[in-house]
JSON list of C-alpha atoms and ligand atoms in Angstrom, two decimals:
[
{"chain": "Y", "resi": 1, "resn": "MET", "atom": "CA", "xyz": [11.16, 46.87, 13.47]},
{"chain": "Y", "resi": 2, "resn": "LEU", "atom": "CA", "xyz": [9.61, 44.39, 11.08]},
{"chain": "Y", "resi": 3, "resn": "ASN", "atom": "CA", "xyz": [11.60, 43.96, 8.09]},
{"chain": "Y", "resi": 4, "resn": "LEU", "atom": "CA", "xyz": [9.89, 41.34, 5.65]},
{"chain": "Y", "resi": 5, "resn": "ILE", "atom": "CA", "xyz": [10.88, 39.97, 2.23]},
{"chain": "Y", "resi": 6, "resn": "LEU", "atom": "CA", "xyz": [7.88, 38.91, 0.35]},
{"chain": "Y", "resi": 7, "resn": "PHE", "atom": "CA", "xyz": [9.33, 36.16, -1.84]},
{"chain": "Y", "resi": 8, "resn": "GLY", "atom": "CA", "xyz": [7.67, 34.25, -4.68]},
{"chain": "Y", "resi": 9, "resn": "PRO", "atom": "CA", "xyz": [8.15, 33.79, -8.55]},
{"chain": "Y", "resi": 10, "resn": "PRO", "atom": "CA", "xyz": [6.89, 36.41, -11.00]},
{"chain": "Y", "resi": 11, "resn": "GLY", "atom": "CA", "xyz": [3.06, 36.63, -10.82]},
{"chain": "Y", "resi": 12, "resn": "SER", "atom": "CA", "xyz": [2.52, 35.11, -7.51]},
{"chain": "Y", "resi": 13, "resn": "GLY", "atom": "CA", "xyz": [0.99, 38.14, -6.14]},
{"chain": "Y", "resi": 14, "resn": "LYS", "atom": "CA", "xyz": [3.74, 40.08, -4.25]},
{"chain": "Y", "resi": 15, "resn": "GLY", "atom": "CA", "xyz": [2.85, 43.53, -5.36]},
{"chain": "Y", "resi": 16, "resn": "THR", "atom": "CA", "xyz": [-0.91, 42.97, -4.57]},
{"chain": "Y", "resi": 17, "resn": "GLN", "atom": "CA", "xyz": [-0.09, 41.58, -0.97]},
{"chain": "Y", "resi": 18, "resn": "ALA", "atom": "CA", "xyz": [2.86, 43.93, -0.37]},
{"chain": "Y", "resi": 19, "resn": "GLU", "atom": "CA", "xyz": [0.19, 46.85, -0.51]},
{"chain": "Y", "resi": 20, "resn": "LYS", "atom": "CA", "xyz": [-2.10, 45.14, 2.07]},
{"chain": "Y", "resi": 21, "resn": "LEU", "atom": "CA", "xyz": [0.87, 44.37, 4.26]},
{"chain": "Y", "resi": 22, "resn": "VAL", "atom": "CA", "xyz": [2.02, 47.87, 4.21]},
{"chain": "Y", "resi": 23, "resn": "ALA", "atom": "CA", "xyz": [-1.11, 49.17, 5.23]},
{"chain": "Y", "resi": 24, "resn": "LYS", "atom": "CA", "xyz": [-1.61, 46.76, 8.06]},
{"chain": "Y", "resi": 25, "resn": "TYR", "atom": "CA", "xyz": [1.97, 46.80, 9.41]},
{"chain": "Y", "resi": 26, "resn": "ARG", "atom": "CA", "xyz": [2.80, 50.54, 8.35]},
{"chain": "Y", "resi": 27, "resn": "LEU", "atom": "CA", "xyz": [5.91, 49.51, 6.71]},
{"chain": "Y", "resi": 28, "resn": "LEU", "atom": "CA", "xyz": [7.78, 51.13, 3.74]},
{"chain": "Y", "resi": 29, "resn": "HIS", "atom": "CA", "xyz": [7.46, 49.06, 0.59]},
{"chain": "Y", "resi": 30, "resn": "ILE", "atom": "CA", "xyz": [10.47, 48.93, -1.61]},
{"chain": "Y", "resi": 31, "resn": "SER", "atom": "CA", "xyz": [9.84, 47.02, -5.00]},
{"chain": "Y", "resi": 32, "resn": "THR", "atom": "CA", "xyz": [13.24, 46.87, -7.19]},
{"chain": "Y", "resi": 33, "resn": "GLY", "atom": "CA", "xyz": [10.77, 46.20, -10.18]},
{"chain": "Y", "resi": 34, "resn": "ASP", "atom": "CA", "xyz": [8.73, 49.22, -9.47]},
{"chain": "Y", "resi": 35, "resn": "LEU", "atom": "CA", "xyz": [12.05, 51.37, -9.24]},
{"chain": "Y", "resi": 36, "resn": "PHE", "atom": "CA", "xyz": [13.63, 50.10, -12.28]},
{"chain": "Y", "resi": 37, "resn": "ARG", "atom": "CA", "xyz": [10.18, 50.65, -14.06]},
{"chain": "Y", "resi": 38, "resn": "TYR", "atom": "CA", "xyz": [10.31, 54.34, -12.82]},
{"chain": "Y", "resi": 39, "resn": "GLU", "atom": "CA", "xyz": [13.84, 54.87, -13.97]},
{"chain": "Y", "resi": 40, "resn": "MET", "atom": "CA", "xyz": [12.92, 53.38, -17.46]},
{"chain": "Y", "resi": 41, "resn": "SER", "atom": "CA", "xyz": [9.70, 55.73, -17.96]},
{"chain": "Y", "resi": 42, "resn": "HIS", "atom": "CA", "xyz": [12.21, 58.70, -17.30]},
{"chain": "Y", "resi": 43, "resn": "ASN", "atom": "CA", "xyz": [14.43, 57.38, -19.58]},
{"chain": "Y", "resi": 44, "resn": "THR", "atom": "CA", "xyz": [17.45, 57.77, -17.11]},
{"chain": "Y", "resi": 45, "resn": "GLU", "atom": "CA", "xyz": [20.83, 56.24, -17.66]},
{"chain": "Y", "resi": 46, "resn": "LEU", "atom": "CA", "xyz": [19.89, 53.63, -14.93]},
{"chain": "Y", "resi": 47, "resn": "GLY", "atom": "CA", "xyz": [16.61, 53.14, -16.51]},
{"chain": "Y", "resi": 48, "resn": "LEU", "atom": "CA", "xyz": [18.21, 52.55, -19.99]},
{"chain": "Y", "resi": 49, "resn": "LEU", "atom": "CA", "xyz": [20.73, 49.92, -18.68]},
{"chain": "Y", "resi": 50, "resn": "ALA", "atom": "CA", "xyz": [17.84, 48.11, -16.92]},
{"chain": "Y", "resi": 51, "resn": "LYS", "atom": "CA", "xyz": [15.72, 47.99, -19.72]},
{"chain": "Y", "resi": 52, "resn": "SER", "atom": "CA", "xyz": [18.32, 45.95, -21.58]},
{"chain": "Y", "resi": 53, "resn": "TYR", "atom": "CA", "xyz": [18.11, 43.30, -19.10]},
{"chain": "Y", "resi": 54, "resn": "ILE", "atom": "CA", "xyz": [14.36, 43.35, -18.38]},
{"chain": "Y", "resi": 55, "resn": "ALA", "atom": "CA", "xyz": [13.20, 43.07, -21.96]},
{"chain": "Y", "resi": 56, "resn": "LYS", "atom": "CA", "xyz": [15.08, 39.72, -22.03]},
{"chain": "Y", "resi": 57, "resn": "GLY", "atom": "CA", "xyz": [13.75, 38.39, -18.88]},
{"chain": "Y", "resi": 58, "resn": "GLU", "atom": "CA", "xyz": [17.08, 38.44, -17.23]},
{"chain": "Y", "resi": 59, "resn": "LEU", "atom": "CA", "xyz": [18.29, 40.02, -13.87]},
{"chain": "Y", "resi": 60, "resn": "VAL", "atom": "CA", "xyz": [19.90, 43.44, -13.80]},
{"chain": "Y", "resi": 61, "resn": "PRO", "atom": "CA", "xyz": [23.39, 42.95, -12.35]},
{"chain": "Y", "resi": 62, "resn": "ASP", "atom": "CA", "xyz": [23.74, 42.93, -8.67]},
{"chain": "Y", "resi": 63, "resn": "ALA", "atom": "CA", "xyz": [26.03, 45.85, -8.23]},
{"chain": "Y", "resi": 64, "resn": "VAL", "atom": "CA", "xyz": [23.36, 48.16, -9.93]},
{"chain": "Y", "resi": 65, "resn": "THR", "atom": "CA", "xyz": [20.47, 46.58, -8.18]},
{"chain": "Y", "resi": 66, "resn": "ILE", "atom": "CA", "xyz": [22.08, 46.56, -4.60]},
{"chain": "Y", "resi": 67, "resn": "GLY", "atom": "CA", "xyz": [23.40, 50.27, -5.23]},
{"chain": "Y", "resi": 68, "resn": "MET", "atom": "CA", "xyz": [19.63, 51.44, -6.18]},
{"chain": "Y", "resi": 69, "resn": "LEU", "atom": "CA", "xyz": [18.29, 49.32, -3.24]},
{"chain": "Y", "resi": 70, "resn": "ARG", "atom": "CA", "xyz": [20.91, 51.22, -0.60]},
{"chain": "Y", "resi": 71, "resn": "LYS", "atom": "CA", "xyz": [20.03, 54.50, -1.80]},
{"chain": "Y", "resi": 72, "resn": "ARG", "atom": "CA", "xyz": [16.36, 53.89, -1.37]},
{"chain": "Y", "resi": 73, "resn": "VAL", "atom": "CA", "xyz": [16.67, 52.47, 2.30]},
{"chain": "Y", "resi": 74, "resn": "GLU", "atom": "CA", "xyz": [19.30, 55.05, 3.24]},
{"chain": "Y", "resi": 75, "resn": "ALA", "atom": "CA", "xyz": [16.88, 57.89, 1.98]},
{"chain": "Y", "resi": 76, "resn": "ASN", "atom": "CA", "xyz": [14.22, 56.52, 4.29]},
{"chain": "Y", "resi": 77, "resn": "PRO", "atom": "CA", "xyz": [15.76, 55.76, 7.78]},
{"chain": "Y", "resi": 78, "resn": "ASP", "atom": "CA", "xyz": [12.79, 56.89, 10.21]},
{"chain": "Y", "resi": 79, "resn": "VAL", "atom": "CA", "xyz": [10.35, 53.77, 9.14]},
{"chain": "Y", "resi": 80, "resn": "LYS", "atom": "CA", "xyz": [8.67, 51.11, 11.16]},
{"chain": "Y", "resi": 81, "resn": "GLY", "atom": "CA", "xyz": [10.29, 48.58, 8.87]},
{"chain": "Y", "resi": 82, "resn": "TYR", "atom": "CA", "xyz": [10.64, 47.62, 5.34]},
{"chain": "Y", "resi": 83, "resn": "ILE", "atom": "CA", "xyz": [8.93, 45.20, 3.04]},
{"chain": "Y", "resi": 84, "resn": "PHE", "atom": "CA", "xyz": [11.32, 44.07, 0.24]},
{"chain": "Y", "resi": 85, "resn": "ASP", "atom": "CA", "xyz": [9.33, 43.07, -2.79]},
{"chain": "Y", "resi": 86, "resn": "GLY", "atom": "CA", "xyz": [11.43, 41.51, -5.63]},
{"chain": "Y", "resi": 87, "resn": "PHE", "atom": "CA", "xyz": [14.52, 41.87, -3.83]},
{"chain": "Y", "resi": 88, "resn": "PRO", "atom": "CA", "xyz": [16.86, 39.92, -2.92]},
{"chain": "Y", "resi": 89, "resn": "ARG", "atom": "CA", "xyz": [16.77, 37.84, -5.95]},
{"chain": "Y", "resi": 90, "resn": "THR", "atom": "CA", "xyz": [20.45, 36.36, -5.71]},
{"chain": "Y", "resi": 91, "resn": "VAL", "atom": "CA", "xyz": [22.34, 35.12, -2.76]},
{"chain": "Y", "resi": 92, "resn": "PRO", "atom": "CA", "xyz": [24.70, 38.09, -3.12]},
{"chain": "Y", "resi": 93, "resn": "GLN", "atom": "CA", "xyz": [21.88, 40.63, -2.93]},
{"chain": "Y", "resi": 94, "resn": "ALA", "atom": "CA", "xyz": [20.77, 38.86, 0.25]},
{"chain": "Y", "resi": 95, "resn": "GLU", "atom": "CA", "xyz": [24.21, 39.35, 1.71]},
{"chain": "Y", "resi": 96, "resn": "ALA", "atom": "CA", "xyz": [24.56, 42.90, 1.01]},
{"chain": "Y", "resi": 97, "resn": "LEU", "atom": "CA", "xyz": [20.73, 43.39, 2.33]},
{"chain": "Y", "resi": 98, "resn": "ASP", "atom": "CA", "xyz": [21.94, 41.65, 5.62]},
{"chain": "Y", "resi": 99, "resn": "LYS", "atom": "CA", "xyz": [25.23, 43.88, 5.55]},
{"chain": "Y", "resi": 100, "resn": "LEU", "atom": "CA", "xyz": [23.20, 47.06, 5.08]},
{"chain": "Y", "resi": 101, "resn": "LEU", "atom": "CA", "xyz": [20.65, 46.13, 7.99]},
{"chain": "Y", "resi": 102, "resn": "VAL", "atom": "CA", "xyz": [23.52, 45.15, 10.33]},
{"chain": "Y", "resi": 103, "resn": "GLU", "atom": "CA", "xyz": [24.81, 48.68, 9.79]},
{"chain": "Y", "resi": 104, "resn": "LYS", "atom": "CA", "xyz": [21.67, 50.00, 10.86]},
{"chain": "Y", "resi": 105, "resn": "HIS", "atom": "CA", "xyz": [21.42, 47.59, 13.83]},
{"chain": "Y", "resi": 106, "resn": "GLN", "atom": "CA", "xyz": [18.61, 45.81, 12.13]},
{"chain": "Y", "resi": 107, "resn": "THR", "atom": "CA", "xyz": [17.78, 42.60, 10.70]},
{"chain": "Y", "resi": 108, "resn": "ILE", "atom": "CA", "xyz": [15.20, 40.57, 8.45]},
{"chain": "Y", "resi": 109, "resn": "SER", "atom": "CA", "xyz": [12.45, 39.57, 10.70]},
{"chain": "Y", "resi": 110, "resn": "ALA", "atom": "CA", "xyz": [11.28, 36.74, 7.91]},
{"chain": "Y", "resi": 111, "resn": "LEU", "atom": "CA", "xyz": [11.17, 36.04, 4.26]},
{"chain": "Y", "resi": 112, "resn": "VAL", "atom": "CA", "xyz": [7.70, 34.76, 3.29]},
{"chain": "Y", "resi": 113, "resn": "GLU", "atom": "CA", "xyz": [7.19, 33.04, -0.03]},
{"chain": "Y", "resi": 114, "resn": "LEU", "atom": "CA", "xyz": [4.13, 32.90, -1.90]},
{"chain": "Y", "resi": 115, "resn": "THR", "atom": "CA", "xyz": [3.95, 29.51, -3.54]},
{"chain": "Y", "resi": 116, "resn": "VAL", "atom": "CA", "xyz": [2.05, 29.12, -7.00]},
{"chain": "Y", "resi": 117, "resn": "ASP", "atom": "CA", "xyz": [2.66, 26.39, -9.78]},
{"chain": "Y", "resi": 118, "resn": "GLU", "atom": "CA", "xyz": [3.87, 27.41, -13.23]},
{"chain": "Y", "resi": 119, "resn": "ASP", "atom": "CA", "xyz": [1.04, 27.04, -15.32]},
{"chain": "Y", "resi": 120, "resn": "GLU", "atom": "CA", "xyz": [-1.08, 29.25, -12.93]},
{"chain": "Y", "resi": 121, "resn": "ILE", "atom": "CA", "xyz": [1.99, 31.96, -13.07]},
{"chain": "Y", "resi": 122, "resn": "VAL", "atom": "CA", "xyz": [1.87, 32.07, -16.83]},
{"chain": "Y", "resi": 123, "resn": "LYS", "atom": "CA", "xyz": [-1.56, 32.46, -17.20]},
{"chain": "Y", "resi": 124, "resn": "ARG", "atom": "CA", "xyz": [-1.66, 35.33, -14.42]},
{"chain": "Y", "resi": 125, "resn": "ILE", "atom": "CA", "xyz": [1.23, 37.33, -16.11]},
{"chain": "Y", "resi": 126, "resn": "LEU", "atom": "CA", "xyz": [-0.14, 37.06, -19.69]},
{"chain": "Y", "resi": 127, "resn": "LEU", "atom": "CA", "xyz": [-3.45, 38.27, -18.34]},
{"chain": "Y", "resi": 128, "resn": "ARG", "atom": "CA", "xyz": [-1.92, 41.09, -16.30]},
{"chain": "Y", "resi": 129, "resn": "GLY", "atom": "CA", "xyz": [0.12, 41.96, -19.46]},
{"chain": "Y", "resi": 130, "resn": "LYS", "atom": "CA", "xyz": [-2.97, 42.90, -21.42]},
{"chain": "Y", "resi": 131, "resn": "ASN", "atom": "CA", "xyz": [-3.43, 45.97, -19.24]},
{"chain": "Y", "resi": 132, "resn": "SER", "atom": "CA", "xyz": [-0.14, 46.47, -17.43]},
{"chain": "Y", "resi": 133, "resn": "GLY", "atom": "CA", "xyz": [1.65, 47.82, -20.43]},
{"chain": "Y", "resi": 134, "resn": "ARG", "atom": "CA", "xyz": [4.74, 45.65, -19.40]},
{"chain": "Y", "resi": 135, "resn": "SER", "atom": "CA", "xyz": [6.46, 44.48, -22.32]},
{"chain": "Y", "resi": 136, "resn": "ASP", "atom": "CA", "xyz": [7.94, 41.60, -20.29]},
{"chain": "Y", "resi": 137, "resn": "ASP", "atom": "CA", "xyz": [4.38, 40.60, -19.29]},
{"chain": "Y", "resi": 138, "resn": "ASN", "atom": "CA", "xyz": [3.42, 39.86, -22.98]},
{"chain": "Y", "resi": 139, "resn": "ASP", "atom": "CA", "xyz": [5.40, 37.43, -24.29]},
{"chain": "Y", "resi": 140, "resn": "GLU", "atom": "CA", "xyz": [5.31, 33.95, -23.19]},
{"chain": "Y", "resi": 141, "resn": "SER", "atom": "CA", "xyz": [8.95, 33.03, -23.83]},
{"chain": "Y", "resi": 142, "resn": "ILE", "atom": "CA", "xyz": [10.07, 35.94, -21.90]},
{"chain": "Y", "resi": 143, "resn": "VAL", "atom": "CA", "xyz": [7.78, 34.94, -19.09]},
{"chain": "Y", "resi": 144, "resn": "ARG", "atom": "CA", "xyz": [9.03, 31.35, -19.09]},
{"chain": "Y", "resi": 145, "resn": "LYS", "atom": "CA", "xyz": [12.49, 32.62, -18.97]},
{"chain": "Y", "resi": 146, "resn": "ARG", "atom": "CA", "xyz": [11.90, 34.79, -15.90]},
{"chain": "Y", "resi": 147, "resn": "ILE", "atom": "CA", "xyz": [10.47, 31.72, -14.10]},
{"chain": "Y", "resi": 148, "resn": "GLN", "atom": "CA", "xyz": [13.48, 29.96, -15.20]},
{"chain": "Y", "resi": 149, "resn": "VAL", "atom": "CA", "xyz": [15.75, 32.63, -13.68]},
{"chain": "Y", "resi": 150, "resn": "TYR", "atom": "CA", "xyz": [13.81, 32.64, -10.60]},
{"chain": "Y", "resi": 151, "resn": "ARG", "atom": "CA", "xyz": [14.27, 28.75, -10.16]},
{"chain": "Y", "resi": 152, "resn": "LYS", "atom": "CA", "xyz": [18.00, 28.75, -10.81]},
{"chain": "Y", "resi": 153, "resn": "GLU", "atom": "CA", "xyz": [19.22, 32.21, -9.16]},
{"chain": "Y", "resi": 154, "resn": "THR", "atom": "CA", "xyz": [16.34, 33.12, -6.93]},
{"chain": "Y", "resi": 155, "resn": "THR", "atom": "CA", "xyz": [15.18, 30.31, -5.08]},
{"chain": "Y", "resi": 156, "resn": "PRO", "atom": "CA", "xyz": [18.45, 29.63, -3.27]},
{"chain": "Y", "resi": 157, "resn": "VAL", "atom": "CA", "xyz": [17.63, 32.98, -1.42]},
{"chain": "Y", "resi": 158, "resn": "ALA", "atom": "CA", "xyz": [14.86, 31.07, 0.59]},
{"chain": "Y", "resi": 159, "resn": "ASP", "atom": "CA", "xyz": [17.54, 28.51, 1.42]},
{"chain": "Y", "resi": 160, "resn": "TYR", "atom": "CA", "xyz": [19.85, 31.30, 2.46]},
{"chain": "Y", "resi": 161, "resn": "TYR", "atom": "CA", "xyz": [17.29, 32.54, 5.05]},
{"chain": "Y", "resi": 162, "resn": "GLY", "atom": "CA", "xyz": [16.23, 29.15, 5.96]},
{"chain": "Y", "resi": 163, "resn": "GLN", "atom": "CA", "xyz": [19.70, 28.49, 7.67]},
{"chain": "Y", "resi": 164, "resn": "PHE", "atom": "CA", "xyz": [18.73, 31.05, 10.20]},
{"chain": "Y", "resi": 165, "resn": "GLY", "atom": "CA", "xyz": [15.12, 29.81, 10.54]},
{"chain": "Y", "resi": 166, "resn": "LYS", "atom": "CA", "xyz": [13.49, 32.81, 8.73]},
{"chain": "Y", "resi": 167, "resn": "SER", "atom": "CA", "xyz": [12.02, 31.16, 5.66]},
{"chain": "Y", "resi": 168, "resn": "LEU", "atom": "CA", "xyz": [8.27, 30.91, 5.63]},
{"chain": "Y", "resi": 169, "resn": "THR", "atom": "CA", "xyz": [5.82, 29.62, 3.13]},
{"chain": "Y", "resi": 170, "resn": "VAL", "atom": "CA", "xyz": [2.16, 30.49, 2.15]},
{"chain": "Y", "resi": 171, "resn": "GLU", "atom": "CA", "xyz": [0.27, 29.13, -0.71]},
{"chain": "Y", "resi": 172, "resn": "GLY", "atom": "CA", "xyz": [-0.54, 31.77, -2.92]},
{"chain": "Y", "resi": 173, "resn": "ILE", "atom": "CA", "xyz": [-3.83, 30.37, -4.53]},
{"chain": "Y", "resi": 174, "resn": "GLY", "atom": "CA", "xyz": [-7.21, 31.47, -3.52]},
{"chain": "Y", "resi": 175, "resn": "SER", "atom": "CA", "xyz": [-8.74, 34.98, -3.10]},
{"chain": "Y", "resi": 176, "resn": "ILE", "atom": "CA", "xyz": [-6.49, 38.05, -2.35]},
{"chain": "Y", "resi": 177, "resn": "GLU", "atom": "CA", "xyz": [-8.24, 38.38, 1.02]},
{"chain": "Y", "resi": 178, "resn": "GLY", "atom": "CA", "xyz": [-7.91, 34.81, 1.83]},
{"chain": "Y", "resi": 179, "resn": "ILE", "atom": "CA", "xyz": [-4.19, 34.63, 0.84]},
{"chain": "Y", "resi": 180, "resn": "PHE", "atom": "CA", "xyz": [-3.66, 38.06, 2.96]},
{"chain": "Y", "resi": 181, "resn": "LYS", "atom": "CA", "xyz": [-5.22, 36.48, 6.05]},
{"chain": "Y", "resi": 182, "resn": "LYS", "atom": "CA", "xyz": [-2.99, 33.40, 5.74]},
{"chain": "Y", "resi": 183, "resn": "LEU", "atom": "CA", "xyz": [0.14, 35.75, 5.16]},
{"chain": "Y", "resi": 184, "resn": "CYS", "atom": "CA", "xyz": [-0.77, 37.78, 8.32]},
{"chain": "Y", "resi": 185, "resn": "LYS", "atom": "CA", "xyz": [-1.07, 34.68, 10.69]},
{"chain": "Y", "resi": 186, "resn": "THR", "atom": "CA", "xyz": [2.02, 33.28, 9.51]},
{"chain": "Y", "resi": 187, "resn": "ILE", "atom": "CA", "xyz": [3.92, 36.41, 10.19]},
{"chain": "Y", "resi": 188, "resn": "ASP", "atom": "CA", "xyz": [2.28, 37.04, 13.40]},
{"chain": "Y", "resi": 189, "resn": "ASN", "atom": "CA", "xyz": [3.04, 33.63, 14.70]},
{"chain": "Y", "resi": 190, "resn": "HIS", "atom": "CA", "xyz": [6.71, 33.98, 13.64]},
{"chain": "Y", "resi": 191, "resn": "VAL", "atom": "CA", "xyz": [7.35, 37.30, 15.26]},
{"chain": "Y", "resi": 192, "resn": "GLY", "atom": "CA", "xyz": [5.21, 36.47, 18.37]},
{"chain": "Y", "resi": 193, "resn": "ARG", "atom": "CA", "xyz": [7.26, 33.26, 18.73]},
{"chain": "Y", "resi": 194, "resn": "LYS", "atom": "CA", "xyz": [10.44, 35.20, 18.47]},
{"chain": "Y", "resi": 195, "resn": "ALA", "atom": "CA", "xyz": [9.34, 38.03, 20.94]},
{"chain": "A", "resi": 216, "resn": "AMP", "atom": "P1", "xyz": [9.49, 42.36, -11.04]},
{"chain": "A", "resi": 216, "resn": "AMP", "atom": "O1", "xyz": [8.59, 43.61, -11.01]},
{"chain": "A", "resi": 216, "resn": "AMP", "atom": "O2", "xyz": [9.88, 42.20, -9.56]},
{"chain": "A", "resi": 216, "resn": "AMP", "atom": "O3", "xyz": [8.81, 41.07, -11.53]},
{"chain": "A", "resi": 216, "resn": "AMP", "atom": "O4", "xyz": [10.73, 42.82, -11.71]},
{"chain": "A", "resi": 216, "resn": "AMP", "atom": "C1", "xyz": [10.73, 43.17, -13.16]},
{"chain": "A", "resi": 216, "resn": "AMP", "atom": "C2", "xyz": [12.16, 42.87, -13.74]},
{"chain": "A", "resi": 216, "resn": "AMP", "atom": "O5", "xyz": [13.10, 43.67, -13.10]},
{"chain": "A", "resi": 216, "resn": "AMP", "atom": "C3", "xyz": [12.88, 41.59, -13.49]},
{"chain": "A", "resi": 216, "resn": "AMP", "atom": "O6", "xyz": [12.56, 40.58, -14.48]},
{"chain": "A", "resi": 216, "resn": "AMP", "atom": "C4", "xyz": [14.08, 41.87, -13.45]},
{"chain": "A", "resi": 216, "resn": "AMP", "atom": "O7", "xyz": [14.73, 41.90, -14.85]},
{"chain": "A", "resi": 216, "resn": "AMP", "atom": "C5", "xyz": [14.48, 43.39, -12.86]},
{"chain": "A", "resi": 216, "resn": "AMP", "atom": "N1", "xyz": [14.49, 43.11, -11.34]},
{"chain": "A", "resi": 216, "resn": "AMP", "atom": "C6", "xyz": [13.71, 43.44, -10.59]},
{"chain": "A", "resi": 216, "resn": "AMP", "atom": "N2", "xyz": [14.18, 43.34, -9.33]},
{"chain": "A", "resi": 216, "resn": "AMP", "atom": "C7", "xyz": [15.29, 42.87, -9.39]},
{"chain": "A", "resi": 216, "resn": "AMP", "atom": "C8", "xyz": [16.29, 42.36, -8.53]},
{"chain": "A", "resi": 216, "resn": "AMP", "atom": "N3", "xyz": [16.37, 42.37, -7.24]},
{"chain": "A", "resi": 216, "resn": "AMP", "atom": "N4", "xyz": [17.58, 41.92, -9.05]},
{"chain": "A", "resi": 216, "resn": "AMP", "atom": "C9", "xyz": [17.99, 42.04, -10.35]},
{"chain": "A", "resi": 216, "resn": "AMP", "atom": "N5", "xyz": [16.96, 42.35, -11.30]},
{"chain": "A", "resi": 216, "resn": "AMP", "atom": "C10", "xyz": [15.79, 42.82, -10.75]}
]
């Protein structure tokens, strides 16, 4: 099993690269942001709750997010591995994910962080906001808030997996294809080394 966490600030290209990684490694892509947007578009109770946080650029509470993630994983047990995108975003989420995988006799293979500087991120997200229909991508103050939340609450997740020698980084600047090649090389080296 190959279980990857694709990590990095909003706008670092996780969604784009996740799609390519899924095609190459045949993994199930689980994006908590996409799951929340699906719930919001169907006006479910969960969607309405998530919206009240997402619209402010804040994180949806851990208990809600972990419950949703667990359901998705448990609904898809027979896969070759998972690629987690936008999850875990807090250390308690990381601990909950580890616990869930242990129950399945599995583990996280690696966390791969796409590094991109803040000005580039803001530029990319505002550009994406013109077409994505995502209201949290249109307002610069919300975008900056999301980056602030990322630095404060989410970056400790990379240190958490770092203690186990599982945190890797790839520069998320350049062409989509170029970044993808670097990502694959980094993942293959890590997994190969461990095998
Ligand atoms: P994303 O598409 O990953 O950028 O997520 C969009 C928004 O959904 C985030 O700004 C958060 O408000 C919320 N969200 C997505 N994933 C999580 C998570 N793992 N924990 C808490 N909130 C999340």
